[in-house]
Short mmCIF file of C-alpha atoms and ligand atoms in Angstrom, two decimals:
data_model
loop_
_atom_site.label_atom_id
_atom_site.label_comp_id
_atom_site.label_asym_id
_atom_site.label_seq_id
_atom_site.Cartn_x
_atom_site.Cartn_y
_atom_site.Cartn_z
CA MET A 1 0.39 6.24 -93.57
CA ARG A 2 1.03 3.97 -96.51
CA GLU A 3 0.91 0.65 -94.75
CA MET A 4 -2.58 2.16 -93.23
CA LYS A 5 -3.58 2.74 -96.82
CA GLU A 6 -3.06 -0.80 -97.52
CA ASP A 7 -5.15 -2.85 -94.75
CA ILE A 8 -8.01 -0.32 -95.42
CA GLY A 9 -9.62 -2.61 -97.72
CA LEU A 10 -9.74 -5.51 -94.51
CA ILE A 11 -11.38 -2.79 -92.33
CA ASP A 12 -14.70 -2.51 -91.08
CA LEU A 13 -14.45 0.08 -88.76
CA VAL A 14 -11.93 3.10 -87.90
CA ILE A 15 -11.42 4.44 -84.52
CA GLU A 16 -9.65 7.67 -84.46
CA VAL A 17 -8.29 8.30 -81.02
CA VAL A 18 -7.87 12.13 -79.89
CA ASP A 19 -6.30 14.18 -77.35
CA ALA A 20 -9.03 16.10 -75.51
CA ARG A 21 -6.58 18.87 -75.09
CA ILE A 22 -5.39 19.21 -78.06
CA PRO A 23 -8.44 18.23 -80.41
CA LEU A 24 -6.84 20.23 -83.30
CA ALA A 25 -3.32 19.16 -83.42
CA SER A 26 -4.38 15.68 -82.34
CA ARG A 27 -6.44 14.96 -85.59
CA ASN A 28 -4.70 13.96 -88.83
CA PRO A 29 -6.43 15.48 -92.07
CA GLU A 30 -4.84 12.94 -94.01
CA LEU A 31 -7.15 10.32 -92.43
CA ASP A 32 -10.43 11.98 -93.72
CA LYS A 33 -9.31 10.49 -97.43
CA LEU A 34 -7.76 7.68 -96.45
CA VAL A 35 -11.15 6.10 -94.39
CA ALA A 36 -13.66 8.17 -96.62
CA GLY A 37 -16.44 5.61 -97.05
CA LYS A 38 -15.69 3.39 -93.78
CA SER A 39 -17.73 3.53 -90.51
CA ARG A 40 -16.38 5.51 -87.85
CA LEU A 41 -15.72 6.28 -84.42
CA LEU A 42 -14.03 9.10 -82.41
CA ILE A 43 -12.80 8.75 -79.22
CA PHE A 44 -12.47 11.57 -77.37
CA ASN A 45 -10.01 10.52 -74.99
CA LYS A 46 -7.88 11.84 -71.58
CA THR A 47 -11.04 14.34 -70.48
CA ASP A 48 -9.88 13.38 -66.99
CA LEU A 49 -6.74 16.03 -67.86
CA SER A 50 -9.31 18.29 -70.25
CA ASP A 51 -11.09 21.28 -68.97
CA GLU A 52 -15.23 19.99 -68.61
CA LYS A 53 -16.18 23.39 -70.08
CA GLU A 54 -14.72 22.90 -73.25
CA ASN A 55 -15.16 19.11 -73.31
CA GLU A 56 -18.82 20.25 -73.89
CA LYS A 57 -17.92 22.56 -77.09
CA TRP A 58 -15.80 20.22 -78.77
CA LEU A 59 -18.89 17.24 -78.26
CA LYS A 60 -21.20 19.60 -79.58
CA HIS A 61 -19.01 20.63 -82.50
CA TYR A 62 -18.13 16.87 -83.58
CA ALA A 63 -22.02 16.47 -83.32
CA ASP A 64 -22.67 19.19 -85.57
CA ASN A 65 -20.13 18.27 -88.01
CA GLY A 66 -22.11 14.43 -87.79
CA LEU A 67 -19.24 12.46 -86.28
CA VAL A 68 -20.34 9.74 -83.75
CA THR A 69 -17.97 10.57 -80.51
CA VAL A 70 -17.31 9.17 -77.46
CA ARG A 71 -15.31 10.82 -74.75
CA MET A 72 -13.20 8.55 -72.83
CA ASN A 73 -10.79 7.84 -70.12
CA SER A 74 -8.75 5.12 -70.89
CA LYS A 75 -6.62 5.22 -67.92
CA ASN A 76 -9.95 4.24 -65.57
CA GLY A 77 -12.19 3.29 -68.63
CA THR A 78 -14.89 5.87 -68.08
CA GLY A 79 -16.95 5.39 -71.43
CA VAL A 80 -16.60 2.25 -72.37
CA LYS A 81 -20.18 1.13 -72.42
CA GLU A 82 -21.03 3.94 -75.14
CA VAL A 83 -18.13 2.68 -77.41
CA ASN A 84 -19.59 -0.77 -77.09
CA LYS A 85 -22.62 0.76 -78.20
CA ALA A 86 -21.32 3.00 -80.96
CA VAL A 87 -18.82 -0.48 -82.03
CA ASP A 88 -22.32 -2.63 -81.85
CA ALA A 89 -24.21 -0.47 -84.14
CA ALA A 90 -21.25 -0.43 -86.31
CA CYS A 91 -21.41 -4.06 -86.25
CA ALA A 92 -24.95 -4.39 -86.80
CA LYS A 93 -24.90 -2.88 -90.15
CA LYS A 94 -22.01 -4.83 -91.42
CA LEU A 95 -23.57 -8.08 -90.46
CA GLU A 96 -27.01 -6.78 -92.27
CA ARG A 97 -24.65 -5.90 -95.43
CA ASP A 98 -22.75 -9.22 -95.09
CA LYS A 99 -26.04 -11.48 -94.72
CA LYS A 100 -27.73 -9.59 -98.09
CA ARG A 101 -24.68 -10.30 -100.01
CA GLY A 102 -24.16 -13.96 -98.99
CA ILE A 103 -21.14 -13.30 -96.90
CA LYS A 104 -20.35 -15.89 -93.83
CA GLU A 105 -20.24 -14.45 -90.46
CA ARG A 106 -17.16 -12.99 -89.92
CA PRO A 107 -15.45 -10.65 -87.17
CA VAL A 108 -15.73 -6.99 -87.43
CA ARG A 109 -12.32 -5.24 -87.99
CA ALA A 110 -11.52 -2.30 -86.24
CA MET A 111 -8.45 0.23 -86.66
CA VAL A 112 -7.27 1.91 -84.10
CA VAL A 113 -5.25 5.15 -85.08
CA GLY A 114 -3.96 8.24 -84.07
CA ILE A 115 -0.72 10.24 -83.05
CA PRO A 116 1.80 9.08 -80.72
CA ASN A 117 1.02 8.87 -76.87
CA VAL A 118 -2.70 10.03 -77.47
CA GLY A 119 -3.94 6.57 -75.70
CA LYS A 120 -4.78 3.74 -78.74
CA SER A 121 -3.18 1.34 -76.59
CA ALA A 122 -4.38 2.31 -73.11
CA PHE A 123 -7.69 2.67 -75.22
CA ILE A 124 -7.78 -1.18 -76.40
CA ASN A 125 -7.08 -2.33 -73.20
CA SER A 126 -9.95 -0.43 -71.41
CA PHE A 127 -12.07 -1.54 -74.00
CA ALA A 128 -10.79 -5.09 -73.89
CA GLY A 129 -11.45 -5.17 -69.88
CA LYS A 130 -7.41 -6.47 -69.72
CA SER A 131 -3.99 -5.80 -70.74
CA VAL A 132 -3.77 -6.83 -74.59
CA ALA A 133 -1.61 -4.20 -75.86
CA LYS A 134 1.36 -2.04 -74.31
CA ALA A 135 0.85 1.29 -73.10
CA ALA A 136 3.58 3.53 -71.65
CA ASN A 137 3.71 7.38 -71.06
CA LYS A 138 6.29 8.50 -73.88
CA PRO A 139 5.64 8.58 -77.80
CA GLY A 140 6.62 5.70 -80.11
CA VAL A 141 5.68 2.45 -77.69
CA THR A 142 3.63 0.72 -80.39
CA ARG A 143 5.74 -0.36 -83.18
CA GLY A 144 4.21 -2.47 -85.68
CA LYS A 145 0.60 -3.48 -86.07
CA GLN A 146 -0.85 -5.70 -84.01
CA TRP A 147 -4.49 -7.64 -83.79
CA VAL A 148 -6.49 -8.23 -80.92
CA ARG A 149 -9.37 -10.49 -81.14
CA LEU A 150 -12.38 -9.33 -78.88
CA GLY A 151 -14.63 -12.37 -78.47
CA LYS A 152 -16.36 -13.74 -81.83
CA LYS A 153 -17.36 -11.04 -82.90
CA LEU A 154 -14.33 -8.13 -83.10
CA GLU A 155 -11.03 -8.05 -84.21
CA LEU A 156 -9.21 -4.56 -83.22
CA MET A 157 -5.98 -3.57 -85.03
CA ASP A 158 -3.54 -1.45 -82.61
CA THR A 159 -1.24 0.84 -85.10
CA PRO A 160 1.56 2.92 -84.08
CA GLY A 161 0.98 6.45 -83.76
CA VAL A 162 0.93 8.43 -87.00
CA MET A 163 2.43 12.32 -86.76
CA TRP A 164 1.14 14.72 -89.26
CA PRO A 165 2.95 14.85 -92.61
CA LYS A 166 3.70 18.29 -92.06
CA PHE A 167 3.47 20.48 -88.95
CA GLU A 168 1.20 23.35 -90.55
CA GLY A 169 2.21 26.73 -88.25
CA LYS A 170 4.06 26.51 -85.02
CA ASP A 171 1.44 26.06 -83.00
CA VAL A 172 0.66 22.78 -84.17
CA GLY A 173 4.30 21.37 -82.90
CA LEU A 174 4.19 23.50 -79.88
CA HIS A 175 0.65 22.22 -79.04
CA LEU A 176 2.16 18.52 -79.65
CA ALA A 177 4.97 18.95 -77.24
CA MET A 178 2.96 20.60 -74.41
CA THR A 179 0.95 17.14 -74.18
CA GLY A 180 4.25 14.83 -74.87
CA ALA A 181 3.12 13.31 -78.06
CA VAL A 182 6.79 14.60 -79.71
CA ASN A 183 9.43 13.24 -78.08
CA ASP A 184 10.95 15.41 -75.32
CA GLN A 185 14.15 16.01 -77.41
CA ILE A 186 12.99 17.83 -79.86
CA LEU A 187 12.38 21.16 -78.01
CA PRO A 188 14.43 22.03 -75.21
CA ALA A 189 12.42 21.91 -71.73
CA GLU A 190 12.88 25.51 -71.06
CA GLU A 191 11.25 26.55 -74.16
CA LEU A 192 8.11 24.74 -73.63
CA ALA A 193 8.08 25.93 -70.03
CA LEU A 194 8.04 29.40 -71.11
CA ASN A 195 5.31 28.27 -73.30
CA ILE A 196 3.43 26.91 -70.87
CA THR A 197 3.52 29.67 -68.24
CA GLU A 198 2.64 31.85 -71.21
CA LEU A 199 -1.03 29.78 -71.79
CA MET A 200 -1.33 29.06 -68.26
CA GLN A 201 -1.43 33.28 -67.02
CA ALA A 202 -3.58 33.72 -70.27
CA ARG A 203 -6.25 31.04 -69.98
CA TYR A 204 -6.18 29.97 -66.29
CA PRO A 205 -5.13 32.95 -64.37
CA GLY A 206 -4.47 32.44 -60.73
CA ARG A 207 -3.76 28.70 -60.98
CA MET A 208 0.15 28.97 -61.45
CA ASP A 209 0.02 31.61 -58.51
CA ASP A 210 -2.10 29.13 -56.34
CA LYS A 211 0.60 26.18 -56.91
CA TYR A 212 3.91 28.13 -57.36
CA GLY A 213 3.58 31.49 -55.52
CA CYS A 214 4.67 33.10 -59.16
CA ARG A 215 1.70 35.92 -58.86
CA GLU A 216 1.09 36.96 -62.44
CA LEU A 217 4.64 36.72 -63.94
CA VAL A 218 5.45 35.00 -67.50
CA GLY A 219 8.00 33.97 -69.20
CA TYR A 220 11.77 33.56 -67.92
CA GLU A 221 10.96 35.60 -64.64
CA CYS A 222 8.12 32.87 -63.81
CA LEU A 223 10.20 30.28 -64.83
CA GLU A 224 12.83 31.14 -62.43
CA ALA A 225 10.04 32.02 -59.57
CA VAL A 226 8.48 28.60 -60.03
CA SER A 227 12.22 26.98 -59.98
CA LEU A 228 13.18 28.97 -56.39
CA ARG A 229 9.46 27.55 -55.43
CA LEU A 230 10.07 24.30 -55.76
CA GLY A 231 13.29 24.31 -54.62
CA CYS A 232 15.33 23.79 -58.11
CA LEU A 233 18.74 25.61 -57.14
CA LYS A 234 22.03 25.88 -58.73
CA LYS A 235 25.36 26.03 -56.08
CA GLY A 236 25.39 29.38 -55.89
CA GLY A 237 21.41 29.37 -54.66
CA GLU A 238 20.27 30.81 -58.34
CA ALA A 239 17.52 29.27 -59.53
CA ASP A 240 17.89 26.10 -61.69
CA THR A 241 15.36 26.70 -64.52
CA GLU A 242 16.35 23.64 -66.65
CA LYS A 243 14.98 21.76 -63.56
CA GLY A 244 12.40 23.89 -62.55
CA ALA A 245 11.12 23.53 -66.45
CA VAL A 246 11.08 19.80 -66.15
CA SER A 247 8.79 19.67 -63.07
CA LEU A 248 6.75 22.18 -64.18
CA ILE A 249 6.40 20.28 -67.79
CA LYS A 250 5.44 17.47 -65.67
CA ASP A 251 2.41 19.29 -63.62
CA PHE A 252 1.26 20.40 -66.40
CA ARG A 253 0.55 17.54 -68.09
CA SER A 254 -0.02 15.03 -65.24
CA GLY A 255 -3.05 17.95 -64.03
CA ALA A 256 -1.20 18.76 -61.17
CA LEU A 257 -2.31 22.36 -62.13
CA GLY A 258 -5.64 21.18 -63.01
CA ARG A 259 -7.71 20.43 -66.17
CA ILE A 260 -6.76 22.17 -69.13
CA THR A 261 -7.58 22.62 -72.45
CA ILE A 262 -5.29 24.30 -74.93
CA GLU A 263 -6.95 24.16 -78.07
CA ARG A 264 -10.71 25.82 -78.10
CA VAL A 265 -13.35 25.46 -80.87
CA GLY A 266 -13.24 27.90 -83.50
CA GLU A 267 -9.49 28.89 -83.16
CA ASN A 268 -7.13 27.74 -85.42
CA GLY A 269 -9.93 26.64 -87.92
N1 LIG B 1 -5.00 10.58 -67.86
C1 LIG B 1 -5.06 10.23 -68.67
N2 LIG B 1 -4.13 9.10 -69.55
C2 LIG B 1 -4.56 8.69 -70.36
C3 LIG B 1 -5.38 8.42 -70.41
N3 LIG B 1 -5.22 7.22 -71.88
C4 LIG B 1 -4.23 6.88 -71.70
N4 LIG B 1 -3.24 7.80 -71.17
C5 LIG B 1 -2.00 7.64 -70.57
O1 LIG B 1 -1.35 7.94 -71.65
C6 LIG B 1 0.10 7.11 -72.18
C7 LIG B 1 -0.06 6.64 -73.55
O2 LIG B 1 -0.69 5.68 -73.53
P1 LIG B 1 -0.17 4.68 -74.82
O3 LIG B 1 -2.23 3.59 -75.04
O4 LIG B 1 1.04 4.15 -74.83
O5 LIG B 1 -0.62 5.47 -76.19
P2 LIG B 1 -0.37 5.13 -77.49
O6 LIG B 1 -1.45 5.78 -78.66
O7 LIG B 1 -0.62 3.54 -77.79
O8 LIG B 1 1.18 5.67 -77.64
P3 LIG B 1 1.86 4.99 -78.88
O9 LIG B 1 2.04 3.39 -79.34
O10 LIG B 1 3.18 5.36 -78.32
O11 LIG B 1 1.63 5.49 -80.41
C8 LIG B 1 0.05 6.30 -70.86
O12 LIG B 1 0.75 7.00 -69.90
C9 LIG B 1 -1.48 6.10 -70.52
O13 LIG B 1 -1.60 5.72 -69.64
C10 LIG B 1 -6.82 8.86 -70.57
O14 LIG B 1 -7.69 8.62 -70.63
N5 LIG B 1 -6.04 9.75 -69.44
MG1 LIG B 2 0.10 2.26 -78.48
#
């Protein structure tokens, strides 16, 4: 955060990457203060993993709040054309301003920010059309800032994920753990899985049963049923819920349980 504050003077455009499954927990309220007065673009990322109906509601919510938002799937590049348009618009404004002030043409500098594992580097790669930034499915991959030059017009700064200064309420931390934004060592797999069973059975009834035959069970009983179905067994034949939990979490995050939006418009502020 401190480094960002130092760099913000160099920046023309701030690109904030948000996880469409957790649009609240993946936004950083500190950012608003930091980027006040800068051109801004919100990338609504991982929309292939989130519920389409909820995507629509979130996009409307952002539009109502005057935010320029582009829906992205940074894995396959869907949305890149719209990003180009939005960046061009931001760039045009800046070029005009520079011209008026007699400043020589220089590239637009954009800073890409967001929480760990949200897809900042993947977004830059899909925008660049080639692999220029290291991306991987765990938090903390990008360690330091890195400039990426895209043609003569644009320079992008990849930044390490920044976590909220503190977790307000238990749900923020839980939701970040559900999507894999915080290190898996922080919350025991079984505890996380128990929370996932509850969320799935309440929000998307039937999906867990279709996949694991666990009917409407929740909590530990559900986790046992899931583990048995997946063949996660201990020596005596009882359910290995530790192993089952890890598989369930993987299915939940990868989309194997369908497209899921954890946080809804109008909830938790
Ligand atoms: N399904 C899907 N996966 C995505 C999308 N964007 C990124 N990912 C995946 O999410 C994981 C994290 O992506 P990164 O680009 O490394 O995330 P980051 O924000 O740069 O992470 P840090 O550098 O650790 O802060 C990778 O496995 C990506 O392939 C997307 O739109 N859809
Ligand atoms: Mg990164």
